[in-house]
Amino acid sequence: QVQLVESGGGSVQAGGSLRLSCAASGYHYAAECMGWFRQAPGKEREGVASIDSDGRTNYAPSVEGRFTISKDNAKNILYLQMNSLEPDDTAMYYCAIQGVPASKYCARLWDRGEFEHWGRGTQVTVST
């Protein structure tokens, strides 16, 4: 059974930083795509960043240059380093994982948000 558990959220002032973690377990994929998504109240869920088995990354334009996605393959932990946080970054953040036939499918999968397994989320609140 695949389990994803996010942590690291909290409340910070604009300009501050947070690092989110997602502990993943129970999956056995030849190749996988992992991603971070967020959803603010009254807004649709949006993709924040993704990383494939080869380490290739994708970012939403709104976070590129401020956020960094990475993973520790030995520990099966996905990270999202968030710097220069803005009030518009306030949202519930979710990690997700999906097995893929090859790493090249990750970007499209993330763009469509078509992941099978999701965590419960961690709240990030950025104040002015």
Coordinates of N, CA and C in Angstrom, one line a residue:
Q1 N 0.8 -1.2 0.0 CA 0.0 0.0 0.0 C 0.9 1.2 0.0
V2 N 0.6 2.1 -1.0 CA 1.4 3.3 -1.1 C 1.0 4.3 0.0
Q3 N 1.9 4.9 0.7 CA 1.6 5.9 1.6 C 2.5 7.1 1.4
L4 N 1.9 8.3 1.5 CA 2.7 9.6 1.4 C 2.3 10.4 2.5
V5 N 3.3 10.9 3.3 CA 3.0 11.7 4.5 C 3.9 13.0 4.4
E6 N 3.1 14.1 4.2 CA 3.8 15.4 4.1 C 4.0 16.0 5.5
S7 N 5.1 16.8 5.6 CA 5.4 17.6 6.8 C 6.1 18.8 6.5
G8 N 6.3 19.7 7.4 CA 7.1 20.9 7.2 C 6.4 22.2 7.0
G9 N 5.1 22.1 6.8 CA 4.3 23.3 6.6 C 4.3 24.2 7.9
G10 N 3.8 25.4 7.7 CA 3.7 26.3 8.9 C 3.3 27.7 8.4
S11 N 3.5 28.6 9.3 CA 3.2 30.0 9.1 C 4.5 30.8 9.1
V12 N 4.7 31.6 8.0 CA 5.9 32.4 7.9 C 5.5 33.8 7.3
Q13 N 6.4 34.7 7.5 CA 6.2 36.0 6.9 C 6.7 36.0 5.5
A14 N 6.2 36.9 4.7 CA 6.6 37.1 3.3 C 8.1 37.3 3.3
G15 N 8.8 36.6 2.3 CA 10.2 36.6 2.2 C 10.9 35.5 2.9
G16 N 10.1 34.8 3.8 CA 10.7 33.7 4.5 C 10.8 32.4 3.7
S17 N 11.3 31.3 4.4 CA 11.5 30.0 3.7 C 10.9 28.9 4.5
L18 N 10.5 27.9 3.8 CA 10.1 26.6 4.5 C 10.6 25.5 3.6
R19 N 10.8 24.3 4.2 CA 11.1 23.1 3.5 C 10.1 22.0 3.8
L20 N 9.4 21.6 2.8 CA 8.4 20.6 2.9 C 9.0 19.2 2.6
S21 N 8.6 18.2 3.3 CA 9.0 16.9 3.1 C 7.9 16.0 2.9
C22 N 8.1 14.9 2.1 CA 7.1 13.9 1.8 C 7.7 12.5 2.0
A23 N 7.4 11.8 3.0 CA 7.9 10.5 3.2 C 7.0 9.5 2.4
A24 N 7.7 8.8 1.5 CA 6.9 7.8 0.6 C 7.3 6.4 1.0
S25 N 6.3 5.5 0.9 CA 6.6 4.1 1.2 C 5.6 3.3 0.5
G26 N 5.9 2.0 0.3 CA 5.0 1.0 -0.2 C 4.9 1.0 -1.7
Y27 N 5.8 1.7 -2.4 CA 5.7 1.7 -3.9 C 6.9 0.9 -4.5
H28 N 6.7 0.3 -5.6 CA 7.7 -0.4 -6.3 C 7.6 -0.2 -7.8
Y29 N 8.1 0.9 -8.3 CA 8.0 1.3 -9.7 C 9.3 1.2 -10.4
A30 N 9.3 0.7 -11.6 CA 10.6 0.8 -12.4 C 11.0 2.2 -12.6
A31 N 10.0 3.1 -12.8 CA 10.2 4.5 -13.0 C 9.0 5.2 -12.4
E32 N 9.2 6.3 -11.8 CA 8.1 7.1 -11.2 C 8.2 8.5 -11.4
C33 N 7.1 9.2 -11.2 CA 7.0 10.6 -11.3 C 6.5 11.1 -9.9
M34 N 7.2 12.0 -9.3 CA 6.7 12.6 -8.0 C 6.5 14.1 -8.2
G35 N 5.5 14.6 -7.5 CA 5.1 16.0 -7.7 C 4.6 16.6 -6.5
W36 N 4.7 17.9 -6.4 CA 4.0 18.8 -5.4 C 2.9 19.6 -6.1
F37 N 1.8 19.6 -5.4 CA 0.7 20.4 -5.8 C 0.2 21.2 -4.7
R38 N -0.6 22.2 -5.0 CA -1.2 23.1 -3.9 C -2.6 23.5 -4.3
Q39 N -3.4 23.7 -3.3 CA -4.7 24.2 -3.5 C -5.0 25.3 -2.4
A40 N -5.4 26.4 -2.9 CA -5.8 27.5 -2.0 C -7.3 27.5 -1.9
P41 N -7.9 28.1 -0.8 CA -9.3 28.1 -0.7 C -10.0 28.8 -1.8
G42 N -11.0 28.2 -2.4 CA -11.7 28.8 -3.6 C -11.0 28.7 -4.9
K43 N -9.8 28.1 -4.9 CA -9.1 28.0 -6.2 C -8.9 26.5 -6.6
E44 N -8.6 26.3 -7.8 CA -8.3 25.0 -8.3 C -6.9 24.5 -7.9
R45 N -6.8 23.2 -7.8 CA -5.5 22.6 -7.5 C -4.5 22.9 -8.6
E46 N -3.3 23.3 -8.3 CA -2.3 23.5 -9.3 C -1.0 22.8 -9.1
G47 N -0.3 22.4 -10.1 CA 1.0 21.8 -10.0 C 2.0 22.8 -9.6
V48 N 2.9 22.5 -8.7 CA 3.9 23.3 -8.2 C 5.3 22.9 -8.8
A49 N 5.6 21.6 -8.7 CA 6.9 21.1 -9.2 C 6.8 19.6 -9.4
S50 N 7.6 19.1 -10.3 CA 7.7 17.6 -10.4 C 9.1 17.2 -10.6
I51 N 9.4 15.9 -10.4 CA 10.7 15.3 -10.6 C 10.5 13.9 -11.0
D52 N 11.3 13.5 -12.0 CA 11.2 12.1 -12.5 C 12.3 11.2 -12.0
S53 N 12.3 10.0 -12.4 CA 13.3 9.0 -11.9 C 14.8 9.4 -12.3
D54 N 14.9 10.2 -13.4 CA 16.2 10.6 -13.8 C 16.6 12.0 -13.2
G55 N 15.8 12.5 -12.4 CA 16.1 13.8 -11.7 C 15.7 15.0 -12.5
R56 N 15.0 14.8 -13.6 CA 14.6 16.0 -14.3 C 13.4 16.7 -13.6
T57 N 13.4 18.0 -13.6 CA 12.4 18.7 -12.8 C 11.6 19.7 -13.7
N58 N 10.4 20.0 -13.3 CA 9.5 21.0 -13.9 C 9.0 21.8 -12.8
Y59 N 8.7 23.1 -13.1 CA 8.2 24.0 -12.1 C 7.1 24.9 -12.8
A60 N 6.1 25.2 -11.9 CA 5.2 26.2 -12.3 C 5.9 27.6 -12.5
P61 N 5.5 28.4 -13.5 CA 6.1 29.7 -13.7 C 6.1 30.5 -12.4
S62 N 5.1 30.4 -11.6 CA 4.9 31.3 -10.5 C 5.9 31.0 -9.4
V63 N 6.5 29.8 -9.4 CA 7.5 29.4 -8.4 C 8.9 29.2 -8.9
E64 N 9.1 29.2 -10.2 CA 10.4 28.9 -10.7 C 11.4 30.0 -10.2
G65 N 12.5 29.5 -9.8 CA 13.6 30.4 -9.2 C 13.4 30.6 -7.7
R66 N 12.3 30.3 -7.2 CA 12.1 30.4 -5.7 C 12.0 29.1 -5.0
F67 N 11.4 28.1 -5.7 CA 11.2 26.7 -5.1 C 12.2 25.8 -5.8
T68 N 12.6 24.7 -5.0 CA 13.4 23.7 -5.6 C 12.9 22.3 -5.1
I69 N 12.6 21.5 -6.0 CA 12.2 20.1 -5.7 C 13.4 19.2 -5.8
S70 N 13.4 18.2 -4.9 CA 14.5 17.3 -4.8 C 14.0 16.0 -4.1
K71 N 14.8 15.0 -4.2 CA 14.4 13.7 -3.5 C 15.6 13.0 -3.0
D72 N 15.5 12.3 -1.9 CA 16.5 11.5 -1.4 C 16.1 10.0 -1.7
N73 N 16.7 9.4 -2.7 CA 16.2 8.1 -3.1 C 16.5 7.0 -2.0
A74 N 17.6 7.2 -1.3 CA 17.9 6.2 -0.2 C 16.9 6.2 0.9
K75 N 16.3 7.4 1.2 CA 15.3 7.5 2.3 C 13.9 7.6 1.8
N76 N 13.7 7.6 0.4 CA 12.4 7.7 -0.2 C 11.7 9.0 0.4
I77 N 12.3 10.1 0.4 CA 11.8 11.4 0.8 C 11.8 12.4 -0.3
L78 N 10.7 13.0 -0.6 CA 10.6 14.1 -1.5 C 10.6 15.4 -0.8
Y79 N 11.3 16.4 -1.3 CA 11.4 17.7 -0.6 C 10.9 18.8 -1.6
L80 N 10.5 19.9 -0.9 CA 10.3 21.1 -1.7 C 10.8 22.3 -0.8
Q81 N 11.9 22.8 -1.3 CA 12.5 24.0 -0.6 C 11.8 25.2 -1.2
M82 N 11.2 26.0 -0.3 CA 10.5 27.2 -0.8 C 11.2 28.4 -0.1
N83 N 11.7 29.3 -1.0 CA 12.3 30.5 -0.6 C 11.5 31.7 -1.1
S84 N 11.8 32.9 -0.5 CA 11.1 34.1 -0.9 C 9.6 33.9 -1.0
L85 N 9.1 33.4 0.0 CA 7.7 33.1 0.0 C 6.8 34.3 -0.1
E86 N 5.7 34.2 -0.8 CA 4.8 35.3 -1.0 C 3.4 34.9 -0.4
P87 N 2.6 35.9 -0.1 CA 1.2 35.6 0.4 C 0.4 34.7 -0.6
D88 N 0.7 34.9 -1.9 CA 0.0 34.0 -2.9 C 0.4 32.6 -2.8
D89 N 1.5 32.2 -2.1 CA 1.9 30.9 -1.9 C 1.1 30.1 -0.8
T90 N 0.2 30.9 -0.1 CA -0.6 30.3 0.9 C -1.5 29.2 0.3
A91 N -1.4 28.0 0.8 CA -2.3 26.9 0.3 C -2.0 25.7 1.1
M92 N -2.8 24.6 0.8 CA -2.5 23.3 1.3 C -1.6 22.7 0.2
Y93 N -0.5 22.1 0.7 CA 0.5 21.5 -0.3 C 0.4 20.0 -0.2
Y94 N 0.3 19.3 -1.3 CA 0.2 17.9 -1.4 C 1.3 17.3 -2.2
C95 N 1.8 16.1 -1.8 CA 2.7 15.4 -2.7 C 2.0 14.3 -3.3
A96 N 2.5 13.8 -4.4 CA 1.8 12.7 -5.2 C 2.9 11.9 -5.9
I97 N 2.5 10.6 -6.2 CA 3.5 9.8 -6.9 C 2.7 8.9 -7.8
Q98 N 3.3 8.6 -9.0 CA 2.7 7.7 -10.0 C 3.8 7.0 -10.7
G99 N 3.6 5.7 -10.9 CA 4.5 4.9 -11.7 C 4.3 5.3 -13.2
V100 N 5.3 5.3 -14.0 CA 5.3 5.7 -15.4 C 6.1 4.7 -16.2
P101 N 5.7 4.5 -17.5 CA 6.5 3.5 -18.3 C 7.9 4.0 -18.5
A102 N 8.1 5.3 -18.6 CA 9.4 5.9 -18.7 C 9.4 7.3 -18.2
S103 N 10.6 7.8 -17.8 CA 10.6 9.1 -17.1 C 10.1 10.2 -18.0
K104 N 10.2 10.1 -19.3 CA 9.8 11.2 -20.2 C 8.3 11.5 -20.1
Y105 N 7.5 10.6 -19.5 CA 6.1 10.9 -19.4 C 5.7 11.7 -18.1
C106 N 6.7 12.0 -17.3 CA 6.4 12.6 -16.0 C 5.9 14.1 -16.2
A107 N 6.5 14.8 -17.1 CA 6.1 16.2 -17.3 C 4.7 16.3 -17.7
R108 N 4.2 15.5 -18.6 CA 2.8 15.5 -19.1 C 1.9 15.1 -18.0
L109 N 2.3 14.0 -17.2 CA 1.5 13.5 -16.1 C 1.3 14.6 -15.1
W110 N 2.4 15.3 -14.8 CA 2.3 16.4 -13.8 C 1.4 17.5 -14.3
D111 N 1.6 17.9 -15.5 CA 0.8 19.0 -16.1 C -0.7 18.7 -16.0
R112 N -1.1 17.4 -16.2 CA -2.5 17.0 -16.1 C -2.9 16.7 -14.7
G113 N -2.0 16.6 -13.8 CA -2.4 16.2 -12.4 C -2.9 14.8 -12.2
E114 N -2.5 13.9 -13.1 CA -3.1 12.6 -13.1 C -2.2 11.6 -12.3
F115 N -2.3 11.8 -11.0 CA -1.5 10.9 -10.1 C -2.5 10.0 -9.4
E116 N -2.1 8.8 -9.1 CA -2.9 7.9 -8.5 C -2.9 8.0 -7.0
H117 N -1.7 8.3 -6.4 CA -1.5 8.3 -5.0 C -1.1 9.7 -4.5
W118 N -1.9 10.1 -3.4 CA -1.7 11.5 -2.9 C -1.6 11.4 -1.4
G119 N -0.8 12.4 -0.8 CA -0.8 12.6 0.6 C -2.0 13.4 1.1
R120 N -2.0 13.6 2.4 CA -3.1 14.4 3.0 C -2.9 15.8 3.0
G121 N -1.6 16.2 2.8 CA -1.4 17.7 2.7 C -0.8 18.3 3.9
T122 N -0.1 19.4 3.7 CA 0.5 20.2 4.8 C 0.2 21.7 4.5
Q123 N -0.3 22.4 5.5 CA -0.7 23.8 5.3 C 0.5 24.7 5.3
V124 N 0.5 25.6 4.3 CA 1.5 26.7 4.3 C 0.8 28.0 4.3
T125 N 1.1 28.9 5.2 CA 0.5 30.2 5.3 C 1.6 31.3 5.4
V126 N 1.5 32.2 4.4 CA 2.4 33.3 4.3 C 1.7 34.6 4.6
S127 N 2.2 35.3 5.5 CA 1.6 36.6 5.9 C 2.4 37.8 5.5
T128 N 1.8 38.9 5.3 CA 2.5 40.1 4.9 C 3.2 40.8 6.1

